[in-house]
Amino acid sequence: MKPEHPSHGRDVPGGGDPDARGAPVGRRVLLGTLGLGALGLAAAPSLQRGLESLLAGAADRDPTGLTGLLPNGGGFRYYSVAASVPRKDARSYRLTVDGLVDRPAAYTLADLKALPQTRLVRDVQCVTGWRVPGTPFEGVRLSRLLDAAGVRPTARAVRFTCFDGTYSESLTLDQARRADVLVALRMQDEDIGHGHGGPARLYVAPMYFYKSAKWLSGITVTDEVEPGYWELRGYDVDAWVGRSNGRDDAPTS
Ligand SMILES: Nc1nc2c(c(=O)[nH]1)N[C@H]1C(S)=C(S)[C@@H](COP(=O)(O)O)O[C@H]1N2
Ligand SMILES: [Mo]
């Protein structure tokens, strides 16, 4: 069963401080933005649904126009399935690499910054319809971290965990080794802030943005794909933009 697309579930405008609202953790998705908080709709489910269908309708008519409705700068919406996410900085952040590898590792932010950085500029596409064109991301190729760890021959997949304590993602090993998959440290030519999943998030350029796990804390090499948070709730594991989640925009020829 595929959940309704418009919101990945239930969107709650959470305002600039998603941590302040007290709804249960789990299905809840905070559609807060730095600017939307002024709408003050967090308390009323019917109003939430109203806003949701308003946004969804706009998305259906004009996926790119939707972003213009959201006064949060750059067209991004804030998403977190966790009500509260701790902050990590250069001192406290660690990224572990483990599982089916010969050399498990724990990277500090400085370690990651010291590695060669790759810059990609692509459109960001959320499966719910909003899109942000030409967004620069910079970071370390995931393939580099996998090579450094020494992936064992039986490995087939990679699982990602997050320091929000809730979200997870996964890729096949082949997908994970693509040159357009990064552990991103910068986005929109700035260090990635807390709201966008900083100090480091996954960036899977060719797939819908739910693959790009924010607040990345763990990379575990596994022998099979374990569906991630949204995938357990009906979204495709292979989330190629335009060729998944019921959107088969491939040429008809
Ligand atoms: N840890 C975590 N990562 C996540 C999510 C989330 O809720 N938690 N939401 C995903 C979805 S559905 C989208 S569209 C993007 C949103 O990224 P943004 O908040 O930087 O716009 O993050 C993805 N990564
Ligand atoms: Mo999304």
Coordinates of N, CA, C and O in Angstrom, one line a residue, residues 43-162:
A43 N -1.9 23.1 15.7 CA -2.8 22.4 16.6 C -4.0 21.7 16.0 O -4.5 20.8 16.6
A44 N -4.4 22.1 14.8 CA -5.7 21.6 14.3 C -5.6 20.6 13.2 O -5.2 21.0 12.1
P45 N -5.8 19.3 13.4 CA -5.7 18.4 12.3 C -6.5 18.7 11.1 O -6.0 18.5 10.0
S46 N -7.7 19.2 11.2 CA -8.5 19.5 10.0 C -7.8 20.6 9.2 O -7.8 20.6 8.0
L47 N -7.3 21.6 9.9 CA -6.6 22.6 9.2 C -5.3 22.1 8.5 O -4.9 22.5 7.5
Q48 N -4.7 21.2 9.2 CA -3.5 20.6 8.6 C -3.8 19.9 7.3 O -3.1 20.1 6.3
R49 N -4.9 19.1 7.4 CA -5.3 18.4 6.2 C -5.7 19.4 5.1 O -5.4 19.2 3.9
G50 N -6.3 20.5 5.5 CA -6.7 21.5 4.5 C -5.4 22.1 3.8 O -5.4 22.2 2.6
L51 N -4.5 22.4 4.6 CA -3.2 23.0 4.1 C -2.6 22.0 3.2 O -2.1 22.3 2.1
E52 N -2.6 20.7 3.7 CA -1.9 19.7 2.9 C -2.6 19.5 1.5 O -1.9 19.4 0.5
S53 N -3.9 19.5 1.5 CA -4.5 19.3 0.2 C -4.3 20.5 -0.7 O -4.2 20.4 -1.9
L54 N -4.3 21.7 -0.1 CA -4.0 22.9 -0.8 C -2.7 22.8 -1.5 O -2.5 23.0 -2.7
L55 N -1.7 22.4 -0.7 CA -0.3 22.3 -1.2 C -0.3 21.2 -2.3 O 0.4 21.3 -3.3
A56 N -0.9 20.0 -2.0 CA -0.9 18.9 -2.9 C -1.5 19.3 -4.2 O -1.1 19.0 -5.3
G57 N -2.7 20.0 -4.1 CA -3.3 20.5 -5.4 C -2.4 21.3 -6.2 O -2.3 21.2 -7.4
A58 N -1.7 22.2 -5.5 CA -0.8 23.1 -6.2 C 0.3 22.3 -6.8 O 0.7 22.6 -8.0
A59 N 0.7 21.3 -6.1 CA 1.8 20.5 -6.6 C 1.4 19.7 -7.9 O 2.2 19.6 -8.8
D60 N 0.1 19.2 -7.9 CA -0.3 18.5 -9.0 C -0.4 19.4 -10.3 O -0.1 19.0 -11.4
R61 N -0.9 20.6 -10.0 CA -1.0 21.6 -11.1 C 0.3 22.1 -11.6 O 0.5 22.2 -12.8
D62 N 1.2 22.3 -10.7 CA 2.5 22.9 -11.1 C 3.5 22.6 -10.0 O 3.7 23.3 -9.0
P63 N 4.2 21.5 -10.2 CA 5.1 21.0 -9.2 C 6.2 22.0 -8.9 O 6.6 22.2 -7.7
T64 N 6.6 22.8 -9.9 CA 7.7 23.7 -9.6 C 7.1 25.0 -9.0 O 7.8 25.7 -8.2
G65 N 5.9 25.3 -9.3 CA 5.3 26.6 -8.8 C 5.0 26.5 -7.3 O 5.0 27.5 -6.6
L66 N 4.8 25.3 -6.8 CA 4.5 25.1 -5.4 C 5.5 25.7 -4.5 O 5.2 26.4 -3.5
T67 N 6.8 25.6 -4.9 CA 7.8 26.1 -4.0 C 7.7 27.6 -3.8 O 8.2 28.1 -2.8
G68 N 7.2 28.2 -4.8 CA 7.0 29.7 -4.6 C 6.1 30.1 -3.5 O 6.1 31.2 -3.0
L69 N 5.2 29.2 -3.1 CA 4.3 29.4 -2.0 C 5.0 29.4 -0.7 O 4.4 29.9 0.3
L70 N 6.1 28.9 -0.6 CA 6.8 28.6 0.7 C 7.9 29.6 0.9 O 8.9 29.6 0.3
P71 N 7.6 30.5 1.9 CA 8.5 31.6 2.1 C 9.8 31.2 2.9 O 10.1 31.9 3.8
N72 N 10.4 30.1 2.6 CA 11.5 29.7 3.4 C 12.8 29.8 2.7 O 13.8 29.3 3.1
G73 N 12.8 30.5 1.6 CA 14.1 30.8 0.9 C 14.6 29.6 0.1 O 14.7 28.5 0.7
G74 N 14.7 29.7 -1.2 CA 15.3 28.7 -2.0 C 14.3 27.5 -2.3 O 14.6 26.6 -3.0
G75 N 13.1 27.6 -1.8 CA 12.1 26.6 -2.1 C 12.1 25.3 -1.3 O 11.3 24.4 -1.6
F76 N 13.1 25.2 -0.4 CA 13.1 23.9 0.3 C 12.0 23.9 1.4 O 11.7 25.0 2.0
R77 N 11.6 22.7 1.7 CA 10.7 22.5 2.9 C 11.5 21.7 3.9 O 12.3 20.9 3.6
Y78 N 11.2 22.0 5.1 CA 11.9 21.3 6.2 C 11.1 20.0 6.5 O 9.9 20.0 6.7
Y79 N 11.8 18.9 6.5 CA 11.2 17.6 6.8 C 12.0 17.0 7.9 O 13.2 16.9 7.9
S80 N 11.3 16.5 8.9 CA 11.8 15.6 9.9 C 10.8 14.7 10.4 O 9.7 15.1 10.8
V81 N 11.0 13.4 10.4 CA 10.0 12.5 11.0 C 10.2 12.4 12.5 O 9.4 11.8 13.2
A82 N 11.3 12.9 13.0 CA 11.5 13.0 14.5 C 11.1 14.4 15.0 O 11.4 15.4 14.3
A83 N 10.5 14.4 16.1 CA 10.0 15.7 16.7 C 11.2 16.5 17.1 O 11.1 17.8 17.1
S84 N 12.2 15.9 17.5 CA 13.4 16.6 18.1 C 14.6 16.0 17.6 O 14.8 14.7 17.6
V85 N 15.6 16.8 17.2 CA 16.8 16.2 16.7 C 18.0 16.9 17.4 O 18.0 18.2 17.4
P86 N 18.9 16.2 18.0 CA 20.0 16.8 18.7 C 20.9 17.6 17.7 O 20.9 17.2 16.5
R87 N 21.6 18.5 18.2 CA 22.5 19.2 17.3 C 23.9 18.6 17.5 O 24.3 18.3 18.6
K88 N 24.6 18.5 16.3 CA 26.0 18.0 16.4 C 26.8 19.0 15.7 O 26.4 19.6 14.7
D89 N 28.0 19.2 16.2 CA 29.0 20.1 15.6 C 30.3 19.5 15.4 O 30.4 18.2 15.5
A90 N 31.3 20.3 15.0 CA 32.6 19.7 14.7 C 33.2 18.9 15.8 O 33.9 17.9 15.6
R91 N 32.8 19.2 17.0 CA 33.4 18.5 18.2 C 32.6 17.1 18.4 O 33.2 16.1 18.6
S92 N 31.3 17.2 18.3 CA 30.5 16.0 18.6 C 30.1 15.1 17.5 O 29.7 13.9 17.7
Y93 N 30.3 15.6 16.3 CA 29.8 14.7 15.2 C 30.8 13.6 14.9 O 32.0 13.7 14.9
R94 N 30.2 12.4 14.6 CA 30.9 11.2 14.1 C 30.1 10.5 13.1 O 28.9 10.4 13.2
L95 N 30.8 10.0 12.1 CA 30.2 9.2 11.1 C 30.9 7.8 11.1 O 32.1 7.8 10.8
T96 N 30.2 6.8 11.5 CA 30.8 5.5 11.5 C 30.5 4.7 10.2 O 29.5 4.9 9.6
V97 N 31.5 3.9 9.9 CA 31.4 3.0 8.7 C 31.7 1.6 9.3 O 32.8 1.4 9.8
D98 N 30.7 0.7 9.1 CA 30.9 -0.6 9.7 C 30.1 -1.7 8.9 O 29.7 -1.4 7.8
G99 N 29.9 -2.8 9.5 CA 29.2 -3.9 8.8 C 30.2 -4.8 8.1 O 31.3 -5.1 8.6
L100 N 29.9 -5.2 6.8 CA 30.7 -6.1 6.1 C 31.9 -5.4 5.4 O 32.0 -5.3 4.2
V101 N 32.8 -4.9 6.3 CA 34.0 -4.2 5.8 C 35.2 -4.7 6.6 O 35.1 -5.2 7.7
D102 N 36.3 -4.6 6.0 CA 37.6 -5.0 6.7 C 38.1 -4.0 7.6 O 38.8 -4.3 8.6
R103 N 37.8 -2.7 7.4 CA 38.4 -1.6 8.2 C 37.3 -0.7 8.6 O 37.1 0.4 8.0
P104 N 36.5 -1.0 9.7 CA 35.5 -0.1 10.2 C 36.2 1.3 10.5 O 37.4 1.3 10.9
A105 N 35.4 2.3 10.5 CA 36.0 3.6 10.7 C 35.0 4.6 11.4 O 33.8 4.3 11.3
A106 N 35.6 5.6 12.0 CA 34.7 6.7 12.6 C 35.3 8.0 12.2 O 36.5 8.3 12.6
Y107 N 34.6 8.7 11.4 CA 35.1 10.0 10.8 C 34.6 11.1 11.6 O 33.4 11.2 12.0
T108 N 35.5 12.1 11.9 CA 35.1 13.4 12.5 C 34.7 14.3 11.3 O 35.0 13.9 10.1
L109 N 34.2 15.4 11.6 CA 33.9 16.3 10.5 C 35.2 16.8 9.8 O 35.2 16.9 8.6
A110 N 36.2 17.0 10.6 CA 37.5 17.4 10.1 C 38.1 16.4 9.2 O 38.6 16.7 8.1
D111 N 37.9 15.1 9.6 CA 38.3 14.0 8.7 C 37.6 14.1 7.3 O 38.3 13.9 6.3
L112 N 36.3 14.3 7.4 CA 35.6 14.3 6.1 C 36.0 15.5 5.3 O 36.1 15.4 4.1
K113 N 36.2 16.7 5.9 CA 36.6 17.9 5.2 C 37.9 17.7 4.6 O 38.2 18.4 3.6
A114 N 38.8 16.9 5.2 CA 40.1 16.7 4.6 C 40.2 15.8 3.4 O 41.2 15.8 2.7
L115 N 39.1 15.1 3.1 CA 39.1 14.3 1.9 C 38.7 15.1 0.7 O 38.1 16.2 0.8
P116 N 39.0 14.6 -0.5 CA 38.6 15.3 -1.7 C 37.1 15.6 -1.8 O 36.3 14.7 -1.4
Q117 N 36.7 16.8 -2.1 CA 35.3 17.1 -2.2 C 34.8 17.2 -3.6 O 35.5 17.6 -4.5
T118 N 33.6 16.7 -3.8 CA 33.0 16.7 -5.1 C 31.8 17.6 -5.1 O 31.0 17.6 -4.1
R119 N 31.7 18.4 -6.1 CA 30.5 19.4 -6.2 C 29.6 18.9 -7.3 O 30.1 18.7 -8.4
L120 N 28.3 18.8 -7.0 CA 27.3 18.5 -8.0 C 26.2 19.5 -8.0 O 25.9 20.0 -6.9
V121 N 25.7 19.9 -9.1 CA 24.6 20.8 -9.2 C 23.5 20.2 -10.0 O 23.6 20.0 -11.2
R122 N 22.4 19.8 -9.3 CA 21.3 19.1 -9.9 C 20.0 19.7 -9.3 O 20.0 20.4 -8.3
D123 N 18.9 19.3 -9.9 CA 17.6 19.7 -9.3 C 17.3 18.8 -8.2 O 17.5 17.6 -8.3
V124 N 16.8 19.3 -7.1 CA 16.3 18.5 -6.0 C 14.8 18.3 -6.2 O 14.1 19.2 -6.5
Q125 N 14.4 17.0 -6.1 CA 13.0 16.7 -6.4 C 12.5 15.8 -5.2 O 12.9 14.7 -5.0
C126 N 11.5 16.4 -4.5 CA 10.8 15.6 -3.5 C 9.7 14.8 -4.2 O 9.1 15.3 -5.1
V127 N 9.4 13.7 -3.7 CA 8.4 12.8 -4.3 C 7.0 13.4 -4.2 O 6.1 13.1 -4.9
T128 N 6.8 14.4 -3.3 CA 5.5 15.0 -3.1 C 5.3 16.1 -4.2 O 4.2 16.7 -4.2
G129 N 6.3 16.4 -5.0 CA 6.1 17.4 -6.0 C 6.9 18.6 -6.0 O 7.2 19.2 -7.1
W130 N 7.4 19.0 -4.9 CA 8.2 20.3 -4.9 C 9.6 20.0 -5.4 O 10.1 18.9 -5.3
R131 N 10.1 21.0 -6.0 CA 11.4 20.8 -6.7 C 12.2 22.1 -6.5 O 11.6 23.2 -6.5
V132 N 13.5 22.0 -6.4 CA 14.4 23.1 -6.3 C 15.4 23.0 -7.4 O 16.3 22.1 -7.3
P133 N 15.4 23.8 -8.4 CA 16.3 23.6 -9.5 C 17.8 24.0 -9.1 O 18.0 24.9 -8.3
G134 N 18.7 23.3 -9.8 CA 20.1 23.7 -9.8 C 20.7 24.0 -8.4 O 21.2 25.0 -8.1
T135 N 20.6 23.0 -7.5 CA 21.1 23.1 -6.2 C 22.5 22.5 -6.0 O 22.6 21.3 -6.2
P136 N 23.4 23.3 -5.6 CA 24.8 22.7 -5.4 C 24.9 22.0 -4.1 O 24.4 22.4 -3.1
F137 N 25.5 20.8 -4.2 CA 25.9 20.0 -3.0 C 27.4 19.7 -3.2 O 27.9 19.5 -4.3
E138 N 28.0 19.7 -2.0 CA 29.5 19.3 -2.0 C 29.7 18.3 -0.9 O 29.2 18.5 0.2
G139 N 30.6 17.4 -1.2 CA 31.0 16.5 -0.1 C 31.9 15.4 -0.6 O 32.4 15.5 -1.7
V140 N 32.0 14.3 0.2 CA 32.9 13.2 -0.1 C 32.1 12.2 -0.8 O 31.0 11.8 -0.4
R141 N 32.6 11.6 -1.9 CA 31.9 10.5 -2.6 C 31.8 9.4 -1.6 O 32.8 9.0 -1.0
L142 N 30.6 8.8 -1.5 CA 30.4 7.7 -0.7 C 31.3 6.5 -1.1 O 31.8 5.8 -0.3
S143 N 31.5 6.4 -2.4 CA 32.4 5.3 -2.9 C 33.8 5.4 -2.3 O 34.4 4.3 -2.0
R144 N 34.2 6.6 -2.0 CA 35.5 6.7 -1.4 C 35.6 6.1 0.0 O 36.5 5.4 0.4
L145 N 34.5 6.4 0.7 CA 34.5 5.9 2.1 C 34.3 4.4 2.1 O 34.9 3.7 3.0
L146 N 33.6 3.9 1.1 CA 33.4 2.4 1.0 C 34.7 1.8 0.7 O 35.1 0.7 1.2
D147 N 35.4 2.4 -0.3 CA 36.7 1.8 -0.7 C 37.7 1.8 0.5 O 38.5 0.9 0.7
A148 N 37.7 2.9 1.2 CA 38.6 3.0 2.4 C 38.3 1.9 3.4 O 39.2 1.4 4.1
A149 N 37.0 1.6 3.5 CA 36.6 0.6 4.5 C 36.9 -0.8 4.1 O 37.0 -1.7 4.9
G150 N 37.0 -1.0 2.8 CA 37.3 -2.4 2.3 C 36.0 -3.3 2.3 O 35.9 -4.1 3.2
V151 N 35.1 -3.1 1.4 CA 33.9 -3.8 1.4 C 34.1 -5.3 1.1 O 34.9 -5.6 0.1
R152 N 33.6 -6.1 1.9 CA 33.8 -7.6 1.7 C 33.0 -8.1 0.5 O 31.9 -7.5 0.1
P153 N 33.4 -9.2 -0.1 CA 32.8 -9.7 -1.3 C 31.3 -10.1 -1.2 O 30.6 -10.1 -2.2
T154 N 30.9 -10.5 0.0 CA 29.5 -10.9 0.2 C 28.5 -9.7 0.3 O 27.3 -9.9 0.3
A155 N 29.1 -8.5 0.4 CA 28.2 -7.3 0.6 C 27.4 -7.0 -0.7 O 27.9 -7.2 -1.8
R156 N 26.2 -6.6 -0.4 CA 25.3 -6.2 -1.6 C 24.6 -4.9 -1.4 O 24.1 -4.3 -2.3
A157 N 24.6 -4.3 -0.2 CA 23.8 -3.1 0.1 C 24.5 -2.3 1.2 O 25.4 -2.7 1.8
V158 N 23.9 -1.1 1.3 CA 24.4 -0.2 2.4 C 23.2 0.4 3.1 O 22.2 0.8 2.5
R159 N 23.3 0.4 4.4 CA 22.2 1.0 5.2 C 22.7 2.2 5.9 O 23.8 2.3 6.4
F160 N 21.8 3.2 5.9 CA 22.2 4.5 6.5 C 21.4 4.8 7.8 O 20.2 4.6 7.7
T161 N 22.0 5.2 8.8 CA 21.3 5.6 10.0 C 21.6 7.1 10.4 O 22.5 7.7 9.9
C162 N 20.7 7.6 11.2 CA 20.7 9.1 11.4 C 20.7 9.4 12.9 O 20.1 8.6 13.6

